[in-house]
């Protein structure tokens, strides 16, 4: 979706952090309405935006249960129940896309997820403030570069006539075209994600490290703890809640692997390796006009993602961590 | 004064730019070398692709062929590629379109986000909880490509630049960042203004906004980057002659399609390597230009929204 993936603040946490303002509560509803008219007028355009472009499309998922015809519209299209889902689940291309998606996510989870943590630990170990700031600004930059540019950069570097191939050939080795090798595709995607976002991802871990009480380190050092002991007994436990939080959020997007990124490169490796759920939805729905089936695929993707976030969060609660939101019960 | 004597050794240590706490052991020289190598590698991997693209865009055909495709330091720099690009035609108009979409989009996004965020700062706003929850909820899921497309289509926004702006106008995350920032402003100032008879809107314009320039600049950058880089929405909703820069870049540099003149569709030629790279460079320039100025606000801005959660 957006470039910004960050933990949401929940309704429950919101309620808990804001103490009630008793003296204001005395006013009647009408009085409050009158007092708030300017503020409400400011909120409404934004609210309207969320309704039109977030909630109405949510209802639009009803297409998954229709034999949707664009000229008939939502209301006059024929209701087909679960037929679209049945067609979808018996389509081998869907399962291929499903499998590709899982493979890519898994590779991303294993290879991408730890990188920002390691980078943050590394940056934290750099003593010179100036050098650290410089490296930070360098590694933040790619986050703001669009996928089209990144794919171009990668094909210049790793493509058929790219820098890597020429380098290998100059060493007398066979060239390697990373852009067109289907087996390499999940790793290519992950490499690109690392290049783009690993640096940006360090921000949150660096902040978590900075929040650790410095006296803990001092005390540990006095007790004779070596650097690696301090790392494993203070730093890592200190940032563990943040790691867990980001991991849960990552699970939520397990079925959404960078859509734009993959769409740009799918044709290089063909649908066998390059089709993921989102490109399946795009090509079948918007390109192919199979609105119902594509919407059904999108719906499955969304529901699985949401279920995973909520499930992982439940699990985190079970183990006594906060997760992405706290249930009201826990806070009180 | 007496304190100074005690402080001095500490200060002296600080002034040497080494911030190593007294209790931390000195690193082994070997690990220091590895660390420096790692730093060099990280910086190289990040900057080399961009610099190589920049160099190539200033090179002539012969030099590019000699170097097998990429030139880091052109020995005979030429502006040919840029001249071709800016002599009118597809790239120039796509660039202008992208600039326009980015400027209008960012302004609209900031205005509507700030308004909503400020409105939601009132703690017992009528329906405030409901509005806030509605916005937050959208962070957990989105509807998917098909329903979004159908809504834009039903609204009659196809082939309209508004289709690139309206559906992504507010990000709930940015809304939360701005709202938290507003809530952390000194309330005394706002109370004082209220007692002086300034209305809600006046407080926003005269007090809150002037105090929020930093965070607004960062959020503005986040929005601007999204608009500047958007290619998928352009692909979905716009005609080929309306395409912004990223779509043109995709056509030329990724698909290697011939450059066509916007007005008459006579094919000119497949764009040379230098021209492709020049298009990359002009797509990168705005980001690289703004980036250093906003860099120092990032951490604060991102964390206001994130760590609190």
Coordinates of C-alpha atoms in Angstrom, one line a residue:
Chain A
X1 CA 0.0 0.0 0.0
X2 CA 1.9 3.1 1.2
X3 CA 5.6 3.3 1.8
X4 CA 4.8 3.6 5.5
X5 CA 4.3 0.4 7.3
X6 CA 4.1 1.2 10.9
X7 CA 2.2 -0.2 13.8
X8 CA -1.2 1.1 14.3
X9 CA -2.4 2.5 17.5
X10 CA -5.4 0.8 18.7
X11 CA -8.7 2.1 19.9
X12 CA -8.1 0.4 23.2
X13 CA -4.7 1.9 23.8
X14 CA -6.1 5.2 22.8
X15 CA -8.8 5.0 25.4
X16 CA -6.4 4.0 28.1
X17 CA -3.9 6.8 27.5
X18 CA -6.5 9.6 27.6
X19 CA -7.9 10.2 31.0
X20 CA -11.5 11.4 30.9
X21 CA -12.0 15.1 31.3
X22 CA -14.8 15.3 33.8
X23 CA -15.5 19.0 33.8
X24 CA -16.2 18.9 30.1
X25 CA -18.5 15.9 30.3
X26 CA -21.1 18.0 32.2
X27 CA -22.2 19.7 29.0
X28 CA -25.2 18.4 27.2
X29 CA -24.9 16.7 23.8
X30 CA -26.4 19.8 22.1
X31 CA -23.9 22.1 23.9
X32 CA -21.0 19.9 22.9
X33 CA -22.3 19.8 19.3
X34 CA -22.4 23.6 19.2
X35 CA -19.0 23.9 20.8
X36 CA -17.5 21.3 18.4
X37 CA -18.9 22.5 15.2
X38 CA -15.7 23.9 13.8
X39 CA -13.7 20.8 14.8
X40 CA -16.3 18.5 13.3
X41 CA -16.3 20.5 10.1
X42 CA -12.5 19.9 10.0
X43 CA -12.8 16.2 10.7
X44 CA -15.6 15.5 8.2
X45 CA -13.8 15.7 4.9
X46 CA -11.2 13.2 6.1
X47 CA -13.9 10.9 7.5
X48 CA -15.7 11.1 4.2
X49 CA -12.5 10.1 2.4
X50 CA -12.2 7.0 4.6
X51 CA -15.8 6.1 3.9
X52 CA -15.6 6.5 0.2
X53 CA -12.1 5.1 -0.5
X54 CA -11.8 2.5 2.3
X55 CA -15.1 1.4 3.5
X56 CA -17.1 1.4 0.3
X57 CA -14.5 -0.7 -1.5
X58 CA -14.7 -3.0 1.5
X59 CA -18.4 -3.5 0.7
X60 CA -17.4 -3.7 -3.0
X61 CA -15.8 -7.1 -2.1
X62 CA -19.4 -8.3 -2.7
X63 CA -18.2 -8.6 -6.3
X64 CA -16.6 -11.9 -5.2
X65 CA -20.2 -13.3 -4.8
X66 CA -21.5 -11.9 -8.1
X67 CA -21.3 -12.6 -11.7
X68 CA -20.2 -9.0 -12.1
X69 CA -20.9 -7.3 -15.3
X70 CA -19.6 -3.7 -15.5
X71 CA -22.5 -2.5 -17.6
X72 CA -25.0 -4.0 -15.1
X73 CA -23.3 -2.6 -12.0
X74 CA -23.4 -4.0 -8.5
X75 CA -27.1 -4.1 -8.1
X76 CA -28.2 -5.8 -11.3
X77 CA -25.4 -8.3 -11.6
X78 CA -26.4 -11.9 -10.8
X79 CA -25.8 -13.3 -7.4
X80 CA -23.8 -16.6 -7.7
X81 CA -23.0 -17.4 -4.1
X82 CA -19.7 -19.2 -3.7
X83 CA -19.3 -20.2 -7.4
X84 CA -16.4 -17.8 -7.9
X85 CA -14.6 -19.3 -4.9
X86 CA -15.2 -22.8 -6.3
X87 CA -13.8 -21.7 -9.7
X88 CA -10.9 -20.0 -8.1
X89 CA -9.9 -23.0 -5.9
X90 CA -10.0 -25.3 -8.9
X91 CA -7.7 -23.1 -10.9
X92 CA -4.2 -24.4 -10.9
X93 CA -2.9 -20.9 -11.8
X94 CA -4.3 -19.7 -8.5
X95 CA -2.5 -22.3 -6.5
X96 CA 0.7 -21.6 -8.5
X97 CA 0.3 -17.9 -7.5
X98 CA -0.5 -18.9 -3.9
X99 CA 2.7 -21.0 -3.7
X100 CA 4.9 -18.3 -5.3
X101 CA 3.5 -15.8 -2.8
X102 CA 4.3 -18.0 0.2
X103 CA 7.8 -18.8 -1.1
X104 CA 8.6 -15.1 -1.6
X105 CA 7.2 -14.2 1.8
X106 CA 9.1 -16.9 3.5
X107 CA 12.3 -15.9 1.9
X108 CA 11.6 -12.3 2.9
X109 CA 10.8 -13.3 6.5
X110 CA 14.0 -15.3 6.8
X111 CA 16.4 -13.0 4.9
X112 CA 14.9 -9.5 5.1
X113 CA 13.4 -9.4 8.5
X114 CA 16.6 -9.7 10.6
X115 CA 18.6 -7.2 8.4
X116 CA 17.3 -4.0 9.9
X117 CA 17.9 -5.4 13.4
X118 CA 21.5 -6.4 12.6
X119 CA 22.0 -3.0 10.9
X120 CA 20.7 -1.2 13.9
X121 CA 22.9 -3.1 16.3
X122 CA 25.8 -2.4 14.0
X123 CA 25.0 1.3 13.7
X124 CA 24.6 1.5 17.5
X125 CA 28.1 0.1 17.9
X126 CA 29.6 3.0 15.9
X127 CA 31.0 5.4 18.4
X128 CA 31.5 8.4 16.2
X129 CA 28.2 10.3 16.1
X130 CA 29.1 12.1 12.9
X131 CA 29.9 8.9 11.0
X132 CA 26.8 7.2 12.3
X133 CA 24.6 10.1 11.2
X134 CA 26.2 10.0 7.8
X135 CA 25.6 6.3 7.3
X136 CA 22.1 6.7 8.5
X137 CA 21.3 9.3 5.9
X138 CA 22.9 7.2 3.2
X139 CA 20.9 4.1 4.0
X140 CA 17.6 5.9 4.5
X141 CA 17.7 7.4 1.0
X142 CA 16.6 4.3 -1.0
X143 CA 13.4 4.1 0.9
X144 CA 12.2 7.1 -1.0
X145 CA 13.0 5.8 -4.4
X146 CA 10.2 4.4 -6.4
X147 CA 10.0 0.8 -7.5
X148 CA 10.3 1.6 -11.2
X149 CA 13.7 3.3 -10.5
X150 CA 14.8 0.5 -8.3
X151 CA 14.0 -2.2 -10.8
X152 CA 15.9 -0.2 -13.4
X153 CA 18.9 0.2 -11.1
X154 CA 18.8 -3.6 -10.4
X155 CA 18.7 -4.5 -14.1
X156 CA 21.6 -2.2 -14.7
X157 CA 23.5 -3.9 -11.9
X158 CA 22.4 -7.5 -12.1
X159 CA 20.7 -7.8 -15.5
X160 CA 21.9 -9.4 -18.8
X161 CA 24.3 -6.5 -19.6
X162 CA 24.7 -5.5 -16.0
X163 CA 27.7 -4.7 -13.9
X164 CA 27.7 -8.1 -12.1
X165 CA 27.7 -10.1 -15.3
X166 CA 30.6 -8.0 -16.7
X167 CA 32.5 -8.3 -13.5
X168 CA 32.1 -12.1 -13.5
X169 CA 33.1 -12.4 -17.1
X170 CA 36.2 -10.3 -16.5
X171 CA 37.1 -12.9 -14.0
X172 CA 36.6 -15.6 -16.5
X173 CA 33.4 -16.8 -14.8
X174 CA 30.1 -17.4 -16.6
X175 CA 27.8 -14.4 -16.4
X176 CA 24.7 -14.5 -14.3
X177 CA 21.5 -12.7 -15.2
X178 CA 19.7 -12.4 -11.9
X179 CA 16.8 -10.6 -13.5
X180 CA 15.7 -13.5 -15.8
X181 CA 16.4 -16.5 -13.6
X182 CA 13.1 -17.9 -12.3
X183 CA 14.7 -19.9 -9.4
X184 CA 16.4 -16.7 -8.2
X185 CA 13.2 -14.6 -8.3
X186 CA 12.3 -14.8 -4.6
X187 CA 15.8 -13.8 -3.7
X188 CA 15.9 -11.0 -6.3
X189 CA 12.7 -9.6 -4.8
X190 CA 14.1 -9.9 -1.3
X191 CA 17.4 -8.3 -2.3
X192 CA 15.5 -5.4 -3.7
X193 CA 13.5 -5.0 -0.6
X194 CA 16.6 -5.1 1.5
X195 CA 18.2 -2.4 -0.6
X196 CA 15.2 -0.2 -0.5
X197 CA 13.9 -0.6 3.1
X198 CA 16.4 -2.3 5.4
X199 CA 18.0 1.1 6.2
X200 CA 14.7 2.7 6.8
X201 CA 13.7 -0.2 9.0
X202 CA 16.6 0.6 11.4
X203 CA 15.0 3.8 12.6
X204 CA 12.6 2.0 14.9
X205 CA 15.1 -0.5 16.3
X206 CA 17.7 2.3 16.9
X207 CA 15.1 4.1 18.9
X208 CA 14.3 1.0 20.8
X209 CA 18.0 0.5 21.6
X210 CA 18.3 4.2 22.6
X211 CA 15.4 3.7 25.0
X212 CA 17.2 1.0 27.0
X213 CA 18.4 2.2 30.4
X214 CA 22.1 3.0 30.1
X215 CA 22.7 2.1 33.7
X216 CA 21.9 -1.5 32.9
X217 CA 25.0 -1.6 30.7
X218 CA 27.1 0.1 33.3
X219 CA 26.0 -2.3 36.0
X220 CA 26.5 -5.3 33.8
X221 CA 30.0 -4.1 32.9
X222 CA 30.8 -3.6 36.5
X223 CA 29.7 -7.2 37.1
X224 CA 32.1 -8.2 34.4
X225 CA 29.8 -8.8 31.5
X226 CA 31.6 -8.7 28.2
X227 CA 30.2 -6.9 25.1
X228 CA 28.5 -10.1 23.8
X229 CA 26.9 -10.8 27.2
X230 CA 25.6 -7.3 27.2
X231 CA 24.3 -7.8 23.7
X232 CA 22.4 -11.0 24.5
X233 CA 21.3 -10.1 28.0
X234 CA 20.5 -6.4 27.7
X235 CA 20.2 -5.1 24.2
X236 CA 18.3 -8.0 22.6
X237 CA 15.8 -8.5 25.4
X238 CA 15.4 -4.7 25.5
X239 CA 14.3 -4.5 21.9
X240 CA 12.4 -7.8 21.8
X241 CA 8.9 -6.2 22.2
X242 CA 9.6 -4.1 19.1
X243 CA 10.9 -7.1 17.2
X244 CA 7.8 -9.1 18.1
X245 CA 5.5 -6.2 17.1
X246 CA 7.0 -5.8 13.7
X247 CA 7.0 -9.6 13.2
X248 CA 3.3 -9.8 13.9
X249 CA 2.7 -7.0 11.5
X250 CA 4.8 -8.7 8.9
X251 CA 2.7 -11.9 9.3
X252 CA -0.3 -9.8 8.4
X253 CA 1.1 -9.0 5.0
X254 CA 2.2 -12.6 4.5
X255 CA 0.0 -12.8 1.4
X256 CA 0.9 -9.3 0.1
X257 CA 4.3 -9.3 -1.3
X258 CA 5.3 -6.0 -2.9
X259 CA 2.7 -5.8 -5.7
X260 CA 4.2 -3.0 -7.7
X261 CA 7.6 -4.4 -7.4
X262 CA 6.6 -7.8 -8.7
X263 CA 4.3 -6.5 -11.4
X264 CA 7.3 -4.7 -12.9
X265 CA 9.3 -7.9 -13.1
X266 CA 6.8 -10.7 -13.5
X267 CA 7.3 -10.8 -17.3
X268 CA 11.1 -11.3 -17.0
X269 CA 10.6 -14.7 -15.3
X270 CA 7.1 -15.6 -16.5
X271 CA 4.0 -16.4 -14.5
X272 CA 5.4 -19.8 -13.4
X273 CA 7.8 -18.1 -11.0
X274 CA 6.6 -14.5 -11.0
X275 CA 2.8 -14.7 -10.5
X276 CA 1.8 -13.9 -7.0
X277 CA -1.8 -13.5 -5.6
X278 CA -1.9 -9.8 -6.3
X279 CA -0.7 -10.0 -9.9
X280 CA -3.1 -12.9 -10.3
X281 CA -5.9 -10.6 -9.2
X282 CA -4.8 -7.9 -11.5
X283 CA -4.4 -9.9 -14.6
X284 CA -7.5 -12.0 -14.2
X285 CA -9.7 -9.1 -13.0
X286 CA -8.7 -5.9 -14.5
X287 CA -7.0 -7.3 -17.6
X288 CA -9.1 -10.4 -18.0
X289 CA -12.5 -9.1 -16.9
X290 CA -13.1 -12.0 -14.6
X291 CA -14.1 -9.6 -11.8
X292 CA -15.8 -12.1 -9.5
X293 CA -13.0 -14.7 -9.4
X294 CA -10.3 -12.0 -9.0
X295 CA -12.2 -10.3 -6.2
X296 CA -12.6 -13.7 -4.5
X297 CA -8.8 -14.2 -4.6
X298 CA -8.3 -10.7 -3.2
X299 CA -10.8 -11.3 -0.5
X300 CA -9.2 -14.6 0.5
X301 CA -5.8 -12.8 0.7
X302 CA -7.2 -10.0 2.9
X303 CA -9.1 -12.3 5.2
X304 CA -6.1 -14.6 5.7
X305 CA -3.8 -11.6 6.4
X306 CA -6.2 -10.2 9.0
X307 CA -6.7 -13.5 10.6
X308 CA -2.9 -14.0 10.8
X309 CA -2.4 -10.6 12.5
X310 CA -5.1 -11.2 15.0
X311 CA -4.0 -14.8 15.7
X312 CA -0.4 -13.9 16.1
X313 CA -1.4 -11.0 18.4
X314 CA -3.4 -13.4 20.5
X315 CA -0.4 -15.6 20.8
X316 CA 1.8 -12.7 21.8
X317 CA -0.8 -11.9 24.5
X318 CA -0.6 -15.5 25.7
X319 CA 3.1 -15.2 26.2
X320 CA 2.7 -12.0 28.1
X321 CA 3.7 -9.4 25.5
X322 CA 1.7 -6.5 24.3
X323 CA 1.6 -7.2 20.6
X324 CA 0.1 -4.6 18.4
X325 CA -2.7 -3.7 20.7
X326 CA -3.6 -4.4 24.2
X327 CA -7.0 -5.8 25.0
X328 CA -8.8 -3.4 27.3
X329 CA -8.8 -6.0 30.0
X330 CA -5.0 -6.2 30.2
X331 CA -4.6 -2.4 30.6
X332 CA -7.0 -2.1 33.4
Chain B
X1 CA 32.2 26.7 40.5
X2 CA 33.1 23.7 42.6
X3 CA 31.1 21.6 40.3
X4 CA 33.3 22.4 37.4
X5 CA 36.3 20.8 38.9
X6 CA 34.4 17.5 39.2
X7 CA 32.9 17.9 35.7
X8 CA 36.2 18.6 34.0
X9 CA 37.5 15.1 33.3
X10 CA 34.1 14.1 31.8
X11 CA 33.9 17.2 29.6
X12 CA 37.4 16.7 28.4
X13 CA 36.6 13.2 27.4
X14 CA 33.5 14.3 25.5
X15 CA 35.4 17.0 23.7
X16 CA 37.4 14.3 22.0
X17 CA 34.3 13.2 20.1
X18 CA 34.8 9.7 21.5
X19 CA 31.6 8.9 23.3
X20 CA 32.7 5.6 24.7
X21 CA 31.4 5.2 28.2
X22 CA 34.1 4.6 30.8
X23 CA 32.9 1.0 31.4
X24 CA 33.1 0.0 27.7
X25 CA 36.1 -1.9 26.6
X26 CA 38.2 -0.7 23.6
X27 CA 37.5 -2.7 20.5
X28 CA 40.1 -5.0 19.1
X29 CA 42.0 -3.4 16.1
X30 CA 40.9 -6.3 13.9
X31 CA 37.2 -5.8 14.7
X32 CA 37.7 -2.1 14.1
X33 CA 39.0 -2.9 10.6
X34 CA 36.1 -5.2 9.9
X35 CA 33.8 -2.5 11.1
X36 CA 35.3 0.0 8.7
X37 CA 35.1 -2.4 5.8
X38 CA 31.5 -3.1 6.6
X39 CA 30.7 0.6 6.6
X40 CA 32.5 1.1 3.3
X41 CA 30.6 -1.8 1.8
X42 CA 27.2 -0.5 3.0
X43 CA 27.9 2.9 1.6
X44 CA 29.2 1.5 -1.7
X45 CA 26.2 -0.8 -2.2
X46 CA 23.8 2.0 -1.6
X47 CA 25.4 4.8 -3.6
X48 CA 27.2 3.0 -6.4
X49 CA 24.1 2.2 -8.5
X50 CA 22.9 5.8 -8.3
X51 CA 26.3 7.3 -9.1
X52 CA 26.8 4.8 -12.0
X53 CA 23.4 5.9 -13.4
X54 CA 24.3 9.5 -13.0
X55 CA 27.7 9.0 -14.8
X56 CA 26.1 7.1 -17.6
X57 CA 23.5 9.7 -18.3
X58 CA 26.3 12.1 -19.1
X59 CA 28.2 9.8 -21.4
X60 CA 28.2 9.4 -25.1
X61 CA 27.4 6.2 -27.0
X62 CA 31.0 5.3 -27.7
X63 CA 32.0 5.6 -24.1
X64 CA 29.1 3.5 -22.9
X65 CA 29.9 0.8 -25.4
X66 CA 33.5 0.9 -24.3
X67 CA 32.5 0.4 -20.7
X68 CA 30.0 -2.3 -21.3
X69 CA 27.0 -0.3 -20.3
X70 CA 27.8 1.8 -17.2
X71 CA 30.1 4.7 -16.8
X72 CA 31.0 5.9 -13.3
X73 CA 33.1 8.9 -14.4
X74 CA 32.6 9.9 -18.0
X75 CA 35.8 11.2 -19.5
X76 CA 34.0 13.1 -22.1
X77 CA 30.8 14.3 -20.4
X78 CA 28.0 15.4 -22.7
X79 CA 24.5 16.8 -22.1
X80 CA 23.2 15.1 -25.3
X81 CA 20.8 12.8 -23.4
X82 CA 19.3 15.6 -21.4
X83 CA 19.0 17.8 -24.5
X84 CA 17.0 15.1 -26.2
X85 CA 14.8 14.6 -23.2
X86 CA 14.1 18.3 -22.6
X87 CA 13.6 19.2 -26.2
X88 CA 9.9 18.7 -25.6
X89 CA 8.0 15.5 -26.3
X90 CA 7.0 12.7 -24.1
X91 CA 9.5 13.0 -21.2
X92 CA 9.1 16.7 -20.8
X93 CA 5.4 16.6 -20.6
X94 CA 5.4 13.5 -18.3
X95 CA 7.8 15.4 -16.0
X96 CA 5.5 18.4 -15.9
X97 CA 2.5 16.1 -15.2
X98 CA 4.3 14.3 -12.4
X99 CA 5.3 17.6 -10.9
X100 CA 1.8 18.9 -11.0
X101 CA 0.3 15.7 -9.6
X102 CA 2.8 15.7 -6.8
X103 CA 2.3 19.4 -5.9
X104 CA -1.5 19.3 -6.0
X105 CA -1.7 16.0 -4.4
X106 CA 0.7 16.8 -1.5
X107 CA -1.1 20.1 -0.8
X108 CA -4.5 18.4 -0.8
X109 CA -3.2 15.5 1.3
X110 CA -1.6 17.8 3.9
X111 CA -4.6 20.1 4.1
X112 CA -7.2 17.3 4.6
X113 CA -4.9 15.3 7.0
X114 CA -4.0 18.4 9.1
X115 CA -7.7 19.4 9.3
X116 CA -8.8 15.9 10.5
X117 CA -5.8 15.5 12.8
X118 CA -6.5 18.8 14.5
X119 CA -10.2 18.2 14.8
X120 CA -9.5 14.9 16.5
X121 CA -7.2 16.5 19.1
X122 CA -10.3 17.6 21.1
X123 CA -10.5 14.9 23.7
X124 CA -14.3 14.7 24.0
X125 CA -15.2 15.7 20.5
X126 CA -18.7 14.5 19.6
X127 CA -18.1 11.2 17.9
X128 CA -14.4 11.6 18.2
X129 CA -13.7 8.1 19.2
X130 CA -15.8 6.8 16.3
X131 CA -14.0 8.9 13.7
X132 CA -10.6 8.0 15.1
X133 CA -11.4 4.3 15.2
X134 CA -12.7 4.4 11.6
X135 CA -9.4 5.9 10.4
X136 CA -7.3 3.5 12.5
X137 CA -9.1 0.5 11.3
X138 CA -8.0 1.1 7.7
X139 CA -4.4 0.4 8.8
X140 CA -5.3 -3.3 9.4
X141 CA -6.7 -4.1 6.0
X142 CA -7.5 -2.7 2.6
X143 CA -10.2 -3.8 0.3
X144 CA -8.1 -5.1 -2.6
X145 CA -7.4 -4.1 -6.1
X146 CA -10.7 -5.0 -7.7
X147 CA -13.1 -3.2 -5.4
X148 CA -10.9 -0.2 -5.3
X149 CA -10.7 -0.1 -9.1
X150 CA -14.5 -0.5 -9.4
X151 CA -15.2 2.4 -6.9
X152 CA -12.9 4.7 -8.8
X153 CA -14.5 3.7 -12.1
X154 CA -18.1 4.1 -10.7
X155 CA -17.1 7.6 -9.5
X156 CA -16.2 8.4 -13.1
X157 CA -12.6 9.2 -12.3
X158 CA -11.1 7.1 -15.1
X159 CA -8.7 9.1 -17.3
X160 CA -8.8 11.9 -14.7
X161 CA -5.7 12.9 -12.8
X162 CA -7.9 13.1 -9.7
X163 CA -7.9 9.3 -9.7
X164 CA -4.2 9.4 -8.7
X165 CA -4.9 11.7 -5.8
X166 CA -8.3 11.2 -4.3
X167 CA -8.1 7.4 -3.5
X168 CA -4.8 7.8 -1.6
X169 CA -5.3 11.3 -0.1
X170 CA -5.0 10.4 3.6
X171 CA -2.8 7.8 5.1
X172 CA -4.0 6.8 8.6
X173 CA -0.4 6.5 9.7
X174 CA 0.4 10.1 8.8
X175 CA -2.9 11.2 10.4
X176 CA -1.8 9.6 13.7
X177 CA 1.7 11.1 13.5
X178 CA 0.3 14.6 13.0
X179 CA -2.4 14.2 15.7
X180 CA 0.1 13.0 18.3
X181 CA 2.3 15.9 17.4
X182 CA -0.5 18.4 17.8
X183 CA -1.5 16.9 21.2
X184 CA 2.0 17.3 22.5
X185 CA 2.2 21.0 21.7
X186 CA 2.2 23.2 24.9
X187 CA -1.5 23.4 25.8
X188 CA -0.9 26.6 27.8
X189 CA -0.4 28.5 24.5
X190 CA -3.7 27.2 23.1
X191 CA -5.6 27.9 26.3
X192 CA -4.2 31.4 26.4
X193 CA -5.3 32.0 22.8
X194 CA -8.7 30.6 23.6
X195 CA -9.1 33.0 26.5
X196 CA -8.1 35.8 24.2
X197 CA -11.1 34.9 22.1
X198 CA -9.4 33.1 19.2
X199 CA -11.7 30.4 17.7
X200 CA -10.8 26.8 17.0
X201 CA -9.9 27.5 13.4
X202 CA -7.8 30.6 14.4
X203 CA -5.9 28.5 16.8
X204 CA -5.0 26.0 14.1
X205 CA -3.8 28.7 11.7
X206 CA -2.1 31.1 14.1
X207 CA -0.7 28.8 16.7
X208 CA -0.7 25.1 15.9
X209 CA 0.5 25.3 12.3
X210 CA 3.4 27.6 12.9
X211 CA 4.7 25.3 15.6
X212 CA 4.4 22.2 13.4
X213 CA 6.6 23.1 10.4
X214 CA 9.0 20.3 11.0
X215 CA 6.5 17.5 11.2
X216 CA 4.5 18.9 8.4
X217 CA 7.6 19.0 6.2
X218 CA 8.3 15.3 6.9
X219 CA 4.7 14.2 6.3
X220 CA 4.6 16.3 3.3
X221 CA 7.6 14.5 2.0
X222 CA 6.0 11.1 2.7
X223 CA 3.0 12.1 0.7
X224 CA 5.0 13.8 -2.1
X225 CA 7.2 10.7 -2.5
X226 CA 4.1 8.5 -2.9
X227 CA 2.6 10.8 -5.6
X228 CA 6.0 11.2 -7.3
X229 CA 6.6 7.5 -7.5
X230 CA 3.1 6.3 -8.3
X231 CA 3.0 4.3 -11.5
X232 CA 0.4 1.6 -10.8
X233 CA -2.5 3.9 -10.3
X234 CA -1.5 5.7 -13.5
X235 CA -1.4 2.4 -15.3
X236 CA -4.8 1.5 -14.0
X237 CA -6.6 4.8 -14.4
X238 CA -5.0 6.9 -17.1
X239 CA -4.6 6.9 -20.8
X240 CA -1.1 6.5 -22.3
X241 CA -1.0 10.2 -23.3
X242 CA -1.6 11.2 -19.6
X243 CA 1.1 9.1 -18.1
X244 CA 3.4 10.6 -15.5
X245 CA 7.1 10.1 -15.3
X246 CA 7.4 6.7 -13.6
X247 CA 5.2 5.1 -16.4
X248 CA 7.4 6.7 -19.1
X249 CA 10.5 5.4 -17.3
X250 CA 8.9 1.9 -17.2
X251 CA 8.2 2.1 -21.0
X252 CA 11.7 3.3 -21.9
X253 CA 14.1 1.8 -19.5
X254 CA 12.3 -1.4 -18.5
X255 CA 10.4 -2.4 -21.5
X256 CA 12.8 -0.8 -23.9
X257 CA 10.0 0.6 -26.0
X258 CA 10.8 3.2 -28.7
X259 CA 10.4 6.9 -27.8
X260 CA 7.4 8.3 -29.4
X261 CA 6.5 11.9 -29.9
X262 CA 3.4 12.7 -27.9
X263 CA 1.8 14.7 -30.8
X264 CA 2.5 12.5 -33.8
X265 CA 3.0 8.9 -32.9
X266 CA 5.9 8.6 -35.4
X267 CA 8.6 6.4 -33.8
X268 CA 11.9 8.1 -33.2
X269 CA 14.2 5.4 -32.0
X270 CA 14.7 3.0 -29.1
X271 CA 16.1 5.2 -26.4
X272 CA 19.8 5.0 -26.0
X273 CA 21.3 3.9 -22.7
X274 CA 22.3 7.4 -21.8
X275 CA 18.7 8.6 -22.4
X276 CA 17.3 5.9 -20.3
X277 CA 19.6 6.7 -17.5
X278 CA 18.9 10.4 -17.8
X279 CA 15.2 9.7 -17.3
X280 CA 16.2 7.8 -14.1
X281 CA 18.2 10.7 -13.0
X282 CA 15.4 13.3 -13.4
X283 CA 13.1 10.9 -11.6
X284 CA 15.6 10.8 -8.7
X285 CA 16.5 14.4 -8.5
X286 CA 13.6 15.8 -6.6
X287 CA 14.0 13.2 -3.9
X288 CA 17.7 13.6 -3.6
X289 CA 17.3 17.4 -3.4
X290 CA 14.7 17.5 -0.7
X291 CA 16.1 14.6 1.3
X292 CA 19.0 16.3 3.2
X293 CA 16.8 19.1 4.4
X294 CA 14.2 16.9 6.0
X295 CA 16.5 14.1 7.1
X296 CA 16.8 15.4 10.7
X297 CA 13.1 15.3 11.2
X298 CA 12.6 11.7 10.1
X299 CA 13.3 9.9 13.3
X300 CA 11.1 12.2 15.3
X301 CA 8.3 12.0 12.8
X302 CA 8.4 8.3 12.3
X303 CA 8.6 7.5 16.0
X304 CA 5.8 9.8 17.1
X305 CA 3.6 7.5 15.2
X306 CA 5.2 4.2 15.6
X307 CA 6.7 3.6 19.0
X308 CA 3.7 4.9 20.8
X309 CA 1.6 2.1 19.5

